[in-house]
Each structure stands twice: as C-alpha cells, then as structure tokens.
C-alpha cells in the first residue's frame, strides 16, 4: 500500500481554493477511480493521465488506485487537475520522489502525448499560490498571465517529462520572471475626447462623472455622440491601482478571456446589447460565471438604449450599484463576484427619438413619452447620479475642425486624477461611495445653499436618495475646483444634473 499527496487548485468565483490530490495504491484487481465530486471532464482525466504516462514511457501501476480530490464538497471541473494526478501516481508508485511534492502546486491539462495544455482562471490561482508560499508548476502558455502576480515562483513546462526533471533533480525547470507590465500607455491607445466636437455640457458632465465615479444617464436623439462620449470615459478615468488591475484581470481570467499583458492596467469598457440575457448581464450558470457587470469591474458598463433592456434585468442592477458585488446562487452553489462598475446609460428622449429636435419631426404624444420613460423605474433612476441632455449639434459645428480648446483626454485625466486624489486623502474612497455619516461630515452646506437644496427637492419632488446623490455630486464638483467648501455654484450645478427627475413636460 502506498500514498502520495500533491496540491492543485479549483476555481470558485474569483477564488481558487486549494485541492489536495491523494493518490492511494492498494493490492487488488487493477482499477482506477476518482472520488471527491469530480465533474465529467475530471472523470475523463483517468484516460488522459494513463495515455500521457504510457507515451512518456512510465509504468502505469497495475494496482487498485484511488484518487481523492479533497475537500469533497468543492465541485471540480475541467482538466486542470491532470498534472497533479499524474505526478501523484508517479510518486505513489515510486517512479518519482515524494519528498519535494509539498513545495509545489501543479496545474495543467495533459494531452495523450504528455504535453501540457493551458487552463482558464490562472490569475486567481497564481494569487492564491503566492499566498501559500509554494512554487507553481504550470503550462508554458499560462506563464505570462501568472507572472502578473509579484512574489510568486513560477516554473512553466510544456511536457510532463520536464516536470519530472524538476522533481527528481535531474533537469531543474527554469524560473519564469515574465516581462514586467509596462506602465500604462492608455493615452495613445484609446479613443480620445479631443475627437468630440462641441457638446461642452456633456463633456463637462463626463469629466465630473470620471472624477467622482458617478453614474450618468444621457438623453438625446440618435447620432448626437452619446456612444462616442461614453466610449471615451475610460480614457479620462484615474489610472487603476495594481490591486484594482489584478482584480479586474482575475475576472477576465476566469471567464477565459485572454489578458492583454500590455494593456492590463486599462479600465475595462463593456457595452452589452439590450437583447442580452439576465445571465449574460449579471452572471450565472450551473458553474457560476461572471457577467458583463463583473467584467466591467473597476471600469465602465455602458447600457445603450436603456429602455429597451428587459426591465427585470435592469432591476437586478440595483443591488450591485449599491454594494459593488453580485451574489449568484445556483442549486448547490453560491458565488460572489465583484461588480464595482460605473454605469453610463444612454436613451432617446421619446419612442421616435426626436422629441425637442428643432426640426419638429416628433409626433409622439405626451402619453407615449411618459410610458417610454417609465420603463426606467424610479428606484433605478434614483441610483443614477447624473442625468443630462445631449442635443443635436448644428451641422456646421459638427463639420468644423475640432476647436483649439478642445481638450484632449490626457489633459482632462490630469484634472480628474487630482480630484480623485483629494477624495482618497479626505474620504479614503470615491465620492460616489460616501455613506451617510461621511456625507454629513464632508458635504456641509452654508445656510444659503441649504435653502437652495430644500427648495429644489420640494420642487422636483426628489427622494432622500436623490438628495444624498446631489450632495455627493456637489462634493466632486468642488473637488474638481480644488475647493474645500461646497459653494452655492457647485451645488446648483449638481442640481442641474437631475433633469430626468422632473416629470416630462412635452418639450424638456
Ligand atoms: N459631437 C460630435 N463630434 C464628432 N462626431 C460626432 C459627434 N456627434 C456625432 N458624431 C458622429 O456621429 C456618429 C454617431 O454618433 P454616436 O455616438 O453613435 O451617436 P449616438 O450614440 O448619440 O446615437 C459618430 O460615430 C461620429 O462620427
Ligand atoms: Mg449610440
Ligand atoms: Zn418622438
């Protein structure tokens, strides 16, 4: 009887819990069984491992072999445990020493030839392996992604024989250091705000949204540049910290998206179509996968044609908008995914799209307009900090070469970054995340401003939540002006961004 133990990792949400692979050889009829809640692909591991060992000229032990993947209550999927299982079998049957095994974690799928194939979700696994202090042996193709994690010893291999060379000391594997990710070069890579003609008010709103992480709804006829503006938001957002970049990349990693090592500090911009399902938007599935809201974690979620989205799908956004995460429950499992996204939405002012357009083309009735707008529920609207109109530009303005003072994204980003720093120093978080205690501490108003705000709330019939949103927004406007105090001008600008709270009055 003989036992060997190797370590590997499963994938659960954005975590990569440790899996202990125990290989037990006993006397009896030759057989091989895998226990510990393995899914189909893991059960098929037997055949891949047997093939890989035989083609690599090892002996496949003719014994009663039991492989236990512990903990048993953790579902396991994919071929990621193949390497750990194969090494365990070799060690249990005396073809490799057992002693070094505890210093490593093994990940990788085996081809019948013994080649190592890449697996998904490397980044979360690399972070966990670093915290365990063990070295990581993984397929060569996965090495660059794992190398984003500093302080982890990485040994890439492309064949199981190379792994054996490391373990029996005959041919140690090289240690991979990777190319240090370049400092962000986003200025040149992204569409630039300088391309947008006119639309001064919308540009201003976008800058404020970027500075304080505020959500924004743009209302205007088709073709006025709403999508264009939204796609330029990432270029003016403060740069991601390393921690943020790792979190965002970890989500891309578990959804099997290749990580562009050069651009991994860029904030994501996702714009799912309005026909997308609830699962695609928020995440789900029998083995829960992140949705669009998690893929835009630390970046921008752009919902174009907001009223066209399924209302039930939109309502699900309320929870993550408040908490910055989403909990997905499926029969047996539950997974938390981070979802700290900045919501930018766009919509037409009416069903035909031309309400308020000078050409008078709109024939929608008041009733149709309000029904259209009511597709966005009050509670969702309450959670959107800013609402602005993006009107049609006179054609001559659109044709003009961009104005000289058409500031570039790089310039705007300097201002938003400064405002962001002020917030971090004072609040320790972005202004849009201020809680009510912090709001009373950091957003105090003069008597005059206090009166202005009460009046506005009464006239516009604002909710308590909208009231708080206005204060947070005013705080960001003051921060952009490097002002300690929120002035009346800052406050009235903030109030002006609640356009949509007013009932539609024919021609807004
Ligand atoms: N303010 C603008 N500056 C420069 N180009 C514009 C502007 N507004 C619209 N355009 C042009 O019109 C096209 C459509 O704009 P888009 O952003 O898709 O409009 P919307 O999303 O409001 O329907 C853009 O690709 C761009 O070429
Ligand atoms: Mg558009
Ligand atoms: Zn209309």
Coordinates of C-alpha atoms and ligand atoms in Angstrom, one line a residue:
X1 CA 0.0 0.0 0.0
X2 CA 1.3 3.5 -0.9
X3 CA 0.1 7.0 -0.7
X4 CA 1.3 10.3 -2.3
X5 CA -0.1 13.8 -1.9
X6 CA 0.0 16.7 -4.4
X7 CA -1.5 20.1 -4.4
X8 CA -3.6 21.8 -7.1
X9 CA -6.4 24.5 -7.2
X10 CA -10.1 24.6 -8.1
X11 CA -11.9 27.6 -9.4
X12 CA -14.8 29.1 -7.4
X13 CA -16.0 32.6 -8.2
X14 CA -12.8 34.7 -8.2
X15 CA -11.2 32.4 -5.6
X16 CA -9.0 29.4 -6.3
X17 CA -9.4 27.1 -3.2
X18 CA -6.6 24.5 -2.6
X19 CA -7.4 21.0 -3.7
X20 CA -5.4 18.2 -2.1
X21 CA -4.9 15.3 -4.5
X22 CA -4.4 12.0 -2.6
X23 CA -3.3 9.0 -4.7
X24 CA -3.6 5.7 -3.0
X25 CA -2.3 2.4 -4.4
X26 CA -3.6 -0.9 -2.9
X27 CA -3.4 -4.5 -3.8
X28 CA -6.3 -5.9 -5.7
X29 CA -7.6 -6.0 -9.2
X30 CA -6.1 -3.2 -11.3
X31 CA -8.6 -0.3 -11.4
X32 CA -8.7 3.5 -11.2
X33 CA -11.4 5.6 -9.5
X34 CA -11.5 9.3 -8.8
X35 CA -13.6 10.5 -5.9
X36 CA -14.4 13.9 -4.5
X37 CA -17.3 15.4 -6.6
X38 CA -15.5 15.4 -9.9
X39 CA -17.4 16.6 -12.9
X40 CA -17.3 14.9 -16.3
X41 CA -14.0 16.4 -17.6
X42 CA -12.3 15.4 -14.3
X43 CA -13.5 11.8 -14.5
X44 CA -12.1 11.7 -18.0
X45 CA -8.8 12.7 -16.5
X46 CA -8.1 9.0 -15.9
X47 CA -7.8 8.3 -19.6
X48 CA -5.7 11.4 -20.4
X49 CA -3.4 10.6 -17.5
X50 CA -3.0 7.0 -18.4
X51 CA -2.2 7.9 -22.1
X52 CA 0.2 10.6 -21.1
X53 CA 2.2 8.4 -18.7
X54 CA 2.4 5.5 -21.1
X55 CA 3.5 7.6 -24.1
X56 CA 6.1 9.1 -21.8
X57 CA 7.4 5.6 -21.1
X58 CA 6.4 5.4 -17.4
X59 CA 4.7 2.4 -16.0
X60 CA 1.0 2.7 -15.2
X61 CA 0.8 0.9 -11.9
X62 CA -1.3 -2.3 -12.2
X63 CA -2.9 -1.8 -8.8
X64 CA -6.2 -0.8 -7.3
X65 CA -5.8 3.0 -7.5
X66 CA -8.0 5.5 -5.7
X67 CA -7.6 9.3 -6.3
X68 CA -9.3 11.5 -3.8
X69 CA -9.8 15.2 -4.6
X70 CA -10.3 17.0 -1.2
X71 CA -12.3 18.8 0.0
X72 CA -15.0 16.6 -1.3
X73 CA -17.8 19.2 -1.1
X74 CA -16.0 21.5 -3.6
X75 CA -17.2 20.9 -7.1
X76 CA -14.3 20.3 -9.5
X77 CA -14.3 20.8 -13.2
X78 CA -12.0 20.8 -16.3
X79 CA -8.8 19.1 -17.0
X80 CA -6.8 21.3 -14.6
X81 CA -6.1 18.5 -12.1
X82 CA -4.5 16.2 -14.7
X83 CA -0.9 17.1 -13.9
X84 CA -1.3 16.9 -10.2
X85 CA -3.0 13.5 -10.6
X86 CA -0.3 12.2 -12.9
X87 CA 2.5 13.3 -10.6
X88 CA 0.7 11.8 -7.7
X89 CA 0.5 8.4 -9.4
X90 CA 4.2 8.5 -10.3
X91 CA 5.2 9.4 -6.7
X92 CA 2.9 6.8 -5.2
X93 CA 4.3 4.1 -7.5
X94 CA 7.9 5.0 -6.6
X95 CA 8.7 6.5 -10.0
X96 CA 9.3 10.0 -8.5
X97 CA 10.4 11.0 -5.0
X98 CA 7.6 12.1 -2.7
X99 CA 9.7 14.4 -0.6
X100 CA 9.7 17.5 -2.9
X101 CA 6.0 17.4 -3.7
X102 CA 4.8 19.6 -0.8
X103 CA 6.8 22.6 -2.1
X104 CA 4.8 22.8 -5.3
X105 CA 1.3 23.4 -6.7
X106 CA 0.5 21.7 -10.0
X107 CA -1.9 22.9 -12.6
X108 CA -2.4 21.8 -16.2
X109 CA -4.3 19.6 -18.5
X110 CA -2.5 16.7 -20.2
X111 CA -2.6 15.7 -23.8
X112 CA -2.2 12.0 -24.6
X113 CA 1.3 12.8 -25.8
X114 CA 2.2 14.1 -22.3
X115 CA 2.2 17.7 -23.5
X116 CA 0.7 20.3 -21.1
X117 CA -2.3 22.3 -22.2
X118 CA -3.3 25.7 -20.8
X119 CA -6.2 26.1 -18.4
X120 CA -8.5 29.0 -17.6
X121 CA -8.5 31.2 -14.5
X122 CA -4.8 31.3 -13.9
X123 CA -4.6 34.7 -12.3
X124 CA -6.8 33.9 -9.2
X125 CA -4.9 30.7 -8.8
X126 CA -1.5 32.4 -9.0
X127 CA -2.5 34.9 -6.4
X128 CA -3.6 32.1 -4.1
X129 CA -0.4 30.1 -4.7
X130 CA 1.7 33.1 -3.9
X131 CA -0.1 33.4 -0.5
X132 CA 0.6 29.8 0.2
X133 CA 4.3 30.2 -0.4
X134 CA 4.5 27.2 -2.7
X135 CA 6.0 27.4 -6.2
X136 CA 3.7 27.0 -9.2
X137 CA 4.3 24.5 -12.0
X138 CA 2.0 25.3 -14.9
X139 CA 1.7 25.1 -18.7
X140 CA 4.1 27.4 -20.6
X141 CA 1.2 29.2 -22.3
X142 CA -0.2 30.3 -18.9
X143 CA 3.1 31.6 -17.6
X144 CA 2.8 35.2 -18.8
X145 CA -0.6 35.7 -17.0
X146 CA 0.7 34.2 -13.8
X147 CA 3.7 36.4 -13.9
X148 CA 1.4 39.5 -13.3
X149 CA 1.5 38.3 -9.7
X150 CA 4.6 39.5 -8.0
X151 CA 6.5 37.4 -5.5
X152 CA 5.4 34.0 -6.9
X153 CA 7.9 31.4 -8.1
X154 CA 6.7 30.2 -11.5
X155 CA 8.1 27.1 -13.3
X156 CA 6.5 26.8 -16.7
X157 CA 6.7 23.4 -18.5
X158 CA 5.5 22.2 -21.8
X159 CA 5.7 18.4 -21.2
X160 CA 5.2 16.1 -18.2
X161 CA 8.8 14.9 -18.6
X162 CA 10.1 18.4 -17.9
X163 CA 8.1 18.4 -14.7
X164 CA 9.7 15.1 -13.7
X165 CA 13.1 16.5 -14.4
X166 CA 12.5 19.2 -11.8
X167 CA 11.1 16.8 -9.2
X168 CA 13.9 14.2 -9.4
X169 CA 16.5 16.9 -9.7
X170 CA 18.0 15.7 -13.0
X171 CA 16.9 18.8 -15.0
X172 CA 15.5 21.6 -12.9
X173 CA 12.9 23.9 -14.6
X174 CA 13.8 27.5 -15.3
X175 CA 12.1 30.1 -13.2
X176 CA 9.9 32.5 -15.2
X177 CA 10.0 36.2 -14.5
X178 CA 8.0 37.5 -17.4
X179 CA 8.1 40.9 -18.8
X180 CA 7.2 43.5 -16.2
X181 CA 4.0 45.0 -17.4
X182 CA 4.6 48.4 -18.9
X183 CA 3.3 51.5 -17.2
X184 CA 0.0 52.3 -18.8
X185 CA 0.1 53.8 -22.2
X186 CA -3.7 54.4 -22.3
X187 CA -3.4 57.9 -23.7
X188 CA -2.3 56.7 -27.1
X189 CA -4.4 53.5 -27.1
X190 CA -7.8 54.8 -26.5
X191 CA -10.3 56.9 -28.5
X192 CA -9.6 60.5 -27.4
X193 CA -12.1 63.0 -26.1
X194 CA -10.5 65.6 -28.5
X195 CA -12.4 63.9 -31.3
X196 CA -15.7 65.0 -29.9
X197 CA -16.9 68.4 -31.4
X198 CA -18.9 70.8 -29.3
X199 CA -21.2 69.1 -26.6
X200 CA -19.5 71.2 -23.9
X201 CA -22.1 70.3 -21.4
X202 CA -21.8 66.6 -22.0
X203 CA -18.0 66.8 -21.8
X204 CA -18.3 68.6 -18.5
X205 CA -20.7 66.0 -17.2
X206 CA -18.4 63.2 -18.3
X207 CA -15.4 64.8 -16.5
X208 CA -17.4 65.1 -13.3
X209 CA -18.6 61.5 -13.6
X210 CA -15.0 60.4 -14.1
X211 CA -13.7 62.4 -11.2
X212 CA -16.1 61.0 -8.6
X213 CA -17.1 57.7 -10.1
X214 CA -20.6 58.9 -10.6
X215 CA -23.2 57.1 -12.8
X216 CA -24.6 59.0 -15.7
X217 CA -27.6 58.9 -18.0
X218 CA -27.5 60.7 -21.3
X219 CA -30.7 61.5 -23.1
X220 CA -30.8 62.7 -26.7
X221 CA -31.8 61.9 -30.3
X222 CA -29.8 59.3 -32.3
X223 CA -26.5 60.3 -33.7
X224 CA -25.6 63.1 -31.3
X225 CA -22.5 61.4 -30.0
X226 CA -23.7 59.6 -26.9
X227 CA -21.9 56.4 -27.7
X228 CA -18.9 58.3 -28.8
X229 CA -18.8 60.2 -25.4
X230 CA -19.3 57.0 -23.4
X231 CA -16.5 55.1 -25.1
X232 CA -14.1 57.9 -24.2
X233 CA -14.8 57.7 -20.5
X234 CA -12.1 55.1 -19.7
X235 CA -9.5 57.5 -21.2
X236 CA -10.2 60.1 -18.6
X237 CA -10.6 57.9 -15.6
X238 CA -7.9 57.9 -12.9
X239 CA -5.5 55.1 -13.5
X240 CA -6.1 51.7 -11.9
X241 CA -4.0 50.8 -8.9
X242 CA -2.1 47.5 -9.2
X243 CA -4.6 45.8 -6.8
X244 CA -7.6 47.0 -8.9
X245 CA -5.9 45.8 -12.1
X246 CA -5.3 42.4 -10.6
X247 CA -9.0 42.1 -9.5
X248 CA -10.2 43.1 -13.0
X249 CA -7.8 40.8 -14.7
X250 CA -8.8 37.9 -12.4
X251 CA -12.4 38.2 -13.6
X252 CA -11.3 38.2 -17.2
X253 CA -9.1 35.2 -16.4
X254 CA -11.9 33.0 -15.0
X255 CA -14.2 33.8 -18.0
X256 CA -11.4 32.5 -20.3
X257 CA -10.6 35.9 -21.9
X258 CA -7.0 36.4 -22.9
X259 CA -5.4 39.1 -20.9
X260 CA -3.5 41.6 -22.9
X261 CA -0.4 42.0 -20.8
X262 CA 0.5 45.4 -22.2
X263 CA -2.9 46.9 -21.6
X264 CA -3.9 45.2 -18.4
X265 CA -3.9 48.5 -16.4
X266 CA -6.6 49.9 -18.7
X267 CA -10.0 50.2 -17.2
X268 CA -12.5 47.9 -18.9
X269 CA -15.3 49.3 -21.1
X270 CA -18.2 46.9 -21.7
X271 CA -21.3 47.7 -23.7
X272 CA -23.7 44.7 -23.8
X273 CA -26.5 44.9 -26.3
X274 CA -30.0 45.4 -25.0
X275 CA -31.1 42.0 -26.1
X276 CA -28.6 40.4 -23.7
X277 CA -30.0 38.0 -21.2
X278 CA -30.0 38.4 -17.4
X279 CA -27.3 35.7 -17.1
X280 CA -25.1 37.4 -19.6
X281 CA -25.5 40.7 -17.8
X282 CA -25.2 39.8 -14.2
X283 CA -23.6 36.3 -14.4
X284 CA -24.8 32.8 -13.6
X285 CA -24.9 29.3 -14.9
X286 CA -24.6 25.9 -13.3
X287 CA -20.9 26.6 -12.6
X288 CA -21.4 30.4 -11.9
X289 CA -19.6 32.6 -14.4
X290 CA -19.2 36.4 -14.2
X291 CA -21.5 38.5 -16.3
X292 CA -20.9 41.9 -18.0
X293 CA -21.3 43.8 -14.8
X294 CA -18.3 41.9 -13.3
X295 CA -16.3 42.1 -16.5
X296 CA -16.6 45.9 -16.1
X297 CA -15.4 45.8 -12.5
X298 CA -13.3 48.9 -11.8
X299 CA -14.4 50.2 -15.2
X300 CA -17.4 51.3 -17.3
X301 CA -20.6 49.5 -18.0
X302 CA -22.3 51.3 -20.9
X303 CA -26.0 50.5 -21.5
X304 CA -27.1 52.0 -24.8
X305 CA -30.9 52.3 -25.4
X306 CA -31.6 51.8 -21.7
X307 CA -35.4 51.5 -22.0
X308 CA -35.0 48.6 -24.5
X309 CA -33.4 46.4 -21.8
X310 CA -35.7 43.9 -20.1
X311 CA -37.0 45.7 -17.0
X312 CA -36.3 42.7 -14.8
X313 CA -32.8 42.6 -16.0
X314 CA -32.3 46.3 -15.1
X315 CA -33.8 45.9 -11.7
X316 CA -31.1 43.3 -10.8
X317 CA -28.5 46.1 -11.3
X318 CA -29.8 47.9 -8.1
X319 CA -28.0 45.6 -5.7
X320 CA -24.5 45.8 -7.3
X321 CA -24.9 49.5 -7.8
X322 CA -25.1 49.9 -4.0
X323 CA -22.9 47.1 -2.8
X324 CA -20.3 46.7 -5.6
X325 CA -20.7 43.0 -5.8
X326 CA -23.2 40.4 -7.0
X327 CA -24.1 37.1 -5.3
X328 CA -25.1 34.3 -7.7
X329 CA -26.9 31.4 -6.2
X330 CA -27.5 28.1 -8.1
X331 CA -29.0 25.0 -6.7
X332 CA -26.0 23.7 -4.8
X333 CA -23.5 26.6 -5.1
X334 CA -23.2 30.3 -4.4
X335 CA -20.5 32.6 -5.7
X336 CA -19.7 36.2 -5.1
X337 CA -18.3 38.2 -8.0
X338 CA -17.1 41.8 -7.6
X339 CA -19.1 44.3 -9.7
X340 CA -17.9 47.8 -8.9
X341 CA -18.8 49.3 -12.2
X342 CA -19.5 52.8 -13.3
X343 CA -22.9 52.8 -15.0
X344 CA -23.2 55.0 -18.1
X345 CA -26.5 54.8 -19.9
X346 CA -28.0 56.4 -23.0
X347 CA -31.5 56.7 -24.3
X348 CA -33.7 58.6 -26.7
X349 CA -36.0 61.2 -25.3
X350 CA -39.1 59.5 -26.8
X351 CA -40.0 56.4 -28.8
X352 CA -39.3 58.1 -32.1
X353 CA -36.1 59.7 -30.8
X354 CA -36.7 63.3 -32.0
X355 CA -38.5 64.9 -29.1
X356 CA -37.3 68.5 -28.7
X357 CA -35.4 68.4 -32.0
X358 CA -35.7 71.8 -33.8
X359 CA -37.0 70.2 -37.0
X360 CA -40.2 69.3 -35.2
X361 CA -40.3 65.8 -36.6
X362 CA -41.5 64.2 -33.4
X363 CA -45.2 63.2 -33.3
X364 CA -45.1 61.2 -30.1
X365 CA -47.9 62.0 -27.6
X366 CA -47.2 63.0 -24.1
X367 CA -48.7 59.7 -23.0
X368 CA -46.3 57.8 -25.2
X369 CA -43.4 59.8 -24.0
X370 CA -44.1 59.2 -20.3
X371 CA -44.8 55.5 -20.9
X372 CA -41.4 55.2 -22.7
X373 CA -39.6 57.0 -19.8
X374 CA -41.4 55.0 -17.2
X375 CA -39.7 51.8 -18.5
X376 CA -36.9 53.0 -16.3
X377 CA -38.1 52.5 -12.8
X378 CA -37.9 55.3 -10.2
X379 CA -35.6 53.2 -7.9
X380 CA -33.1 52.6 -10.7
X381 CA -33.2 56.3 -11.7
X382 CA -32.7 57.2 -8.1
X383 CA -29.4 55.4 -8.2
X384 CA -28.1 57.3 -11.2
X385 CA -26.2 60.4 -10.0
X386 CA -26.4 62.5 -13.2
X387 CA -28.9 62.9 -16.0
X388 CA -28.1 65.1 -18.9
X389 CA -29.4 66.0 -22.3
X390 CA -27.2 65.6 -25.4
X391 CA -28.9 67.7 -28.1
X392 CA -28.3 67.6 -31.8
X393 CA -25.4 69.7 -32.9
X394 CA -25.9 72.3 -35.7
X395 CA -24.3 70.7 -38.7
X396 CA -21.8 73.5 -39.2
X397 CA -20.4 72.8 -35.6
X398 CA -20.1 69.1 -36.5
X399 CA -18.3 69.8 -39.7
X400 CA -15.8 72.2 -38.1
X401 CA -12.3 71.0 -37.3
X402 CA -12.2 70.4 -33.6
X403 CA -11.9 73.6 -31.7
X404 CA -8.4 74.6 -30.4
X405 CA -9.5 74.4 -26.8
X406 CA -11.0 71.0 -27.4
X407 CA -9.1 69.4 -24.6
X408 CA -7.6 66.0 -25.0
X409 CA -8.2 63.1 -22.8
X410 CA -4.7 63.4 -21.3
X411 CA -5.5 66.9 -20.0
X412 CA -8.8 66.0 -18.6
X413 CA -7.4 63.0 -16.9
X414 CA -4.9 65.1 -15.1
X415 CA -7.8 67.1 -13.6
X416 CA -9.8 64.0 -12.7
X417 CA -6.8 62.3 -11.2
X418 CA -6.1 65.3 -9.0
X419 CA -9.8 65.4 -7.8
X420 CA -9.6 61.7 -7.2
X421 CA -6.5 62.1 -5.0
X422 CA -8.3 64.8 -2.9
X423 CA -11.1 62.3 -2.4
X424 CA -8.9 59.5 -1.4
X425 CA -7.0 61.7 1.1
X426 CA -10.2 63.1 2.7
X427 CA -12.7 60.2 2.5
X428 CA -10.5 57.2 1.7
X429 CA -12.9 56.4 -1.2
X430 CA -14.5 57.9 -4.2
X431 CA -17.2 60.5 -3.6
X432 CA -19.9 58.2 -5.1
X433 CA -19.2 55.7 -2.3
X434 CA -19.7 58.2 0.6
X435 CA -22.0 56.8 3.2
X436 CA -24.5 59.0 5.1
X437 CA -22.2 59.6 8.0
X438 CA -19.4 60.7 5.7
X439 CA -21.9 62.9 3.7
X440 CA -22.7 64.9 6.8
X441 CA -19.1 65.1 7.7
X442 CA -17.7 66.2 4.3
X443 CA -20.6 67.8 2.4
X444 CA -21.6 70.5 4.7
X445 CA -23.5 73.5 3.2
X446 CA -23.9 77.1 4.0
X447 CA -27.4 78.3 5.1
X448 CA -28.0 79.8 1.7
X449 CA -27.1 76.5 -0.1
X450 CA -29.2 74.6 2.4
X451 CA -32.2 76.6 1.4
X452 CA -31.5 76.2 -2.3
X453 CA -31.3 72.4 -1.9
X454 CA -34.5 72.2 0.2
X455 CA -36.3 74.3 -2.4
X456 CA -35.1 72.2 -5.3
X457 CA -36.0 68.9 -3.5
X458 CA -39.5 70.2 -3.0
X459 CA -40.0 71.5 -6.5
X460 CA -38.6 68.4 -8.2
X461 CA -40.1 66.0 -5.7
X462 CA -36.7 64.4 -5.1
X463 CA -36.3 61.3 -2.9
X464 CA -34.0 61.1 0.1
X465 CA -31.6 59.1 -2.0
X466 CA -31.5 61.7 -4.7
X467 CA -30.9 64.3 -2.1
X468 CA -27.8 62.4 -0.9
X469 CA -26.7 61.9 -4.5
X470 CA -26.8 65.7 -5.2
X471 CA -24.6 66.3 -2.1
X472 CA -22.0 63.7 -3.3
X473 CA -22.0 65.2 -6.7
X474 CA -21.6 68.7 -5.4
X475 CA -18.6 67.4 -3.4
X476 CA -17.0 66.2 -6.6
X477 CA -17.6 69.4 -8.4
X478 CA -16.0 71.3 -5.5
X479 CA -13.0 68.8 -5.6
X480 CA -12.5 69.5 -9.3
X481 CA -12.3 73.2 -8.4
X482 CA -9.8 72.3 -5.6
X483 CA -12.3 73.8 -3.2
X484 CA -12.5 72.8 0.5
X485 CA -16.1 74.1 0.7
X486 CA -19.1 73.3 -1.4
X487 CA -20.3 76.7 -2.8
X488 CA -23.7 77.6 -3.9
X489 CA -22.5 77.5 -7.5
X490 CA -21.2 73.9 -7.0
X491 CA -24.5 72.9 -5.6
X492 CA -26.6 74.4 -8.3
X493 CA -24.6 72.7 -10.9
X494 CA -25.1 69.4 -9.1
X495 CA -28.9 70.1 -9.0
X496 CA -28.9 70.8 -12.7
X497 CA -27.9 67.2 -13.3
X498 CA -31.2 65.8 -12.2
X499 CA -33.1 66.6 -15.4
X500 CA -35.0 63.4 -15.6
X501 CA -36.5 63.6 -12.1
X502 CA -38.8 66.4 -13.4
X503 CA -41.9 65.0 -15.0
X504 CA -41.8 65.1 -18.8
X505 CA -43.5 68.4 -19.9
X506 CA -43.8 67.9 -23.6
X507 CA -40.6 69.7 -24.6
X508 CA -38.0 69.2 -21.9
Ligands
LIG1 N1 -20.2 65.8 -31.2 C1 -19.7 65.0 -32.2 N2 -18.4 65.2 -32.6 C2 -17.9 64.4 -33.6 N3 -18.6 63.5 -34.2 C3 -19.8 63.2 -33.9 C4 -20.5 64.0 -32.8 N4 -21.7 63.5 -32.7 C5 -21.9 62.5 -33.6 N5 -20.7 62.4 -34.3 C6 -20.6 61.4 -35.4 O1 -21.8 60.7 -35.5 C7 -21.6 59.3 -35.3 C8 -22.7 58.7 -34.4 O2 -22.5 59.1 -33.1 P1 -22.9 58.2 -31.9 O3 -22.0 58.5 -30.8 O4 -23.1 56.8 -32.3 O5 -24.4 58.8 -31.6 P2 -25.5 58.3 -30.6 O6 -24.9 57.3 -29.7 O7 -25.9 59.5 -29.8 O8 -26.6 57.8 -31.4 C9 -20.2 59.2 -34.6 O9 -19.6 58.0 -34.9 C10 -19.5 60.4 -35.1 O10 -18.9 60.1 -36.3
LIG2 MG1 -25.4 55.3 -29.7
LIG3 ZN1 -40.9 61.3 -30.6

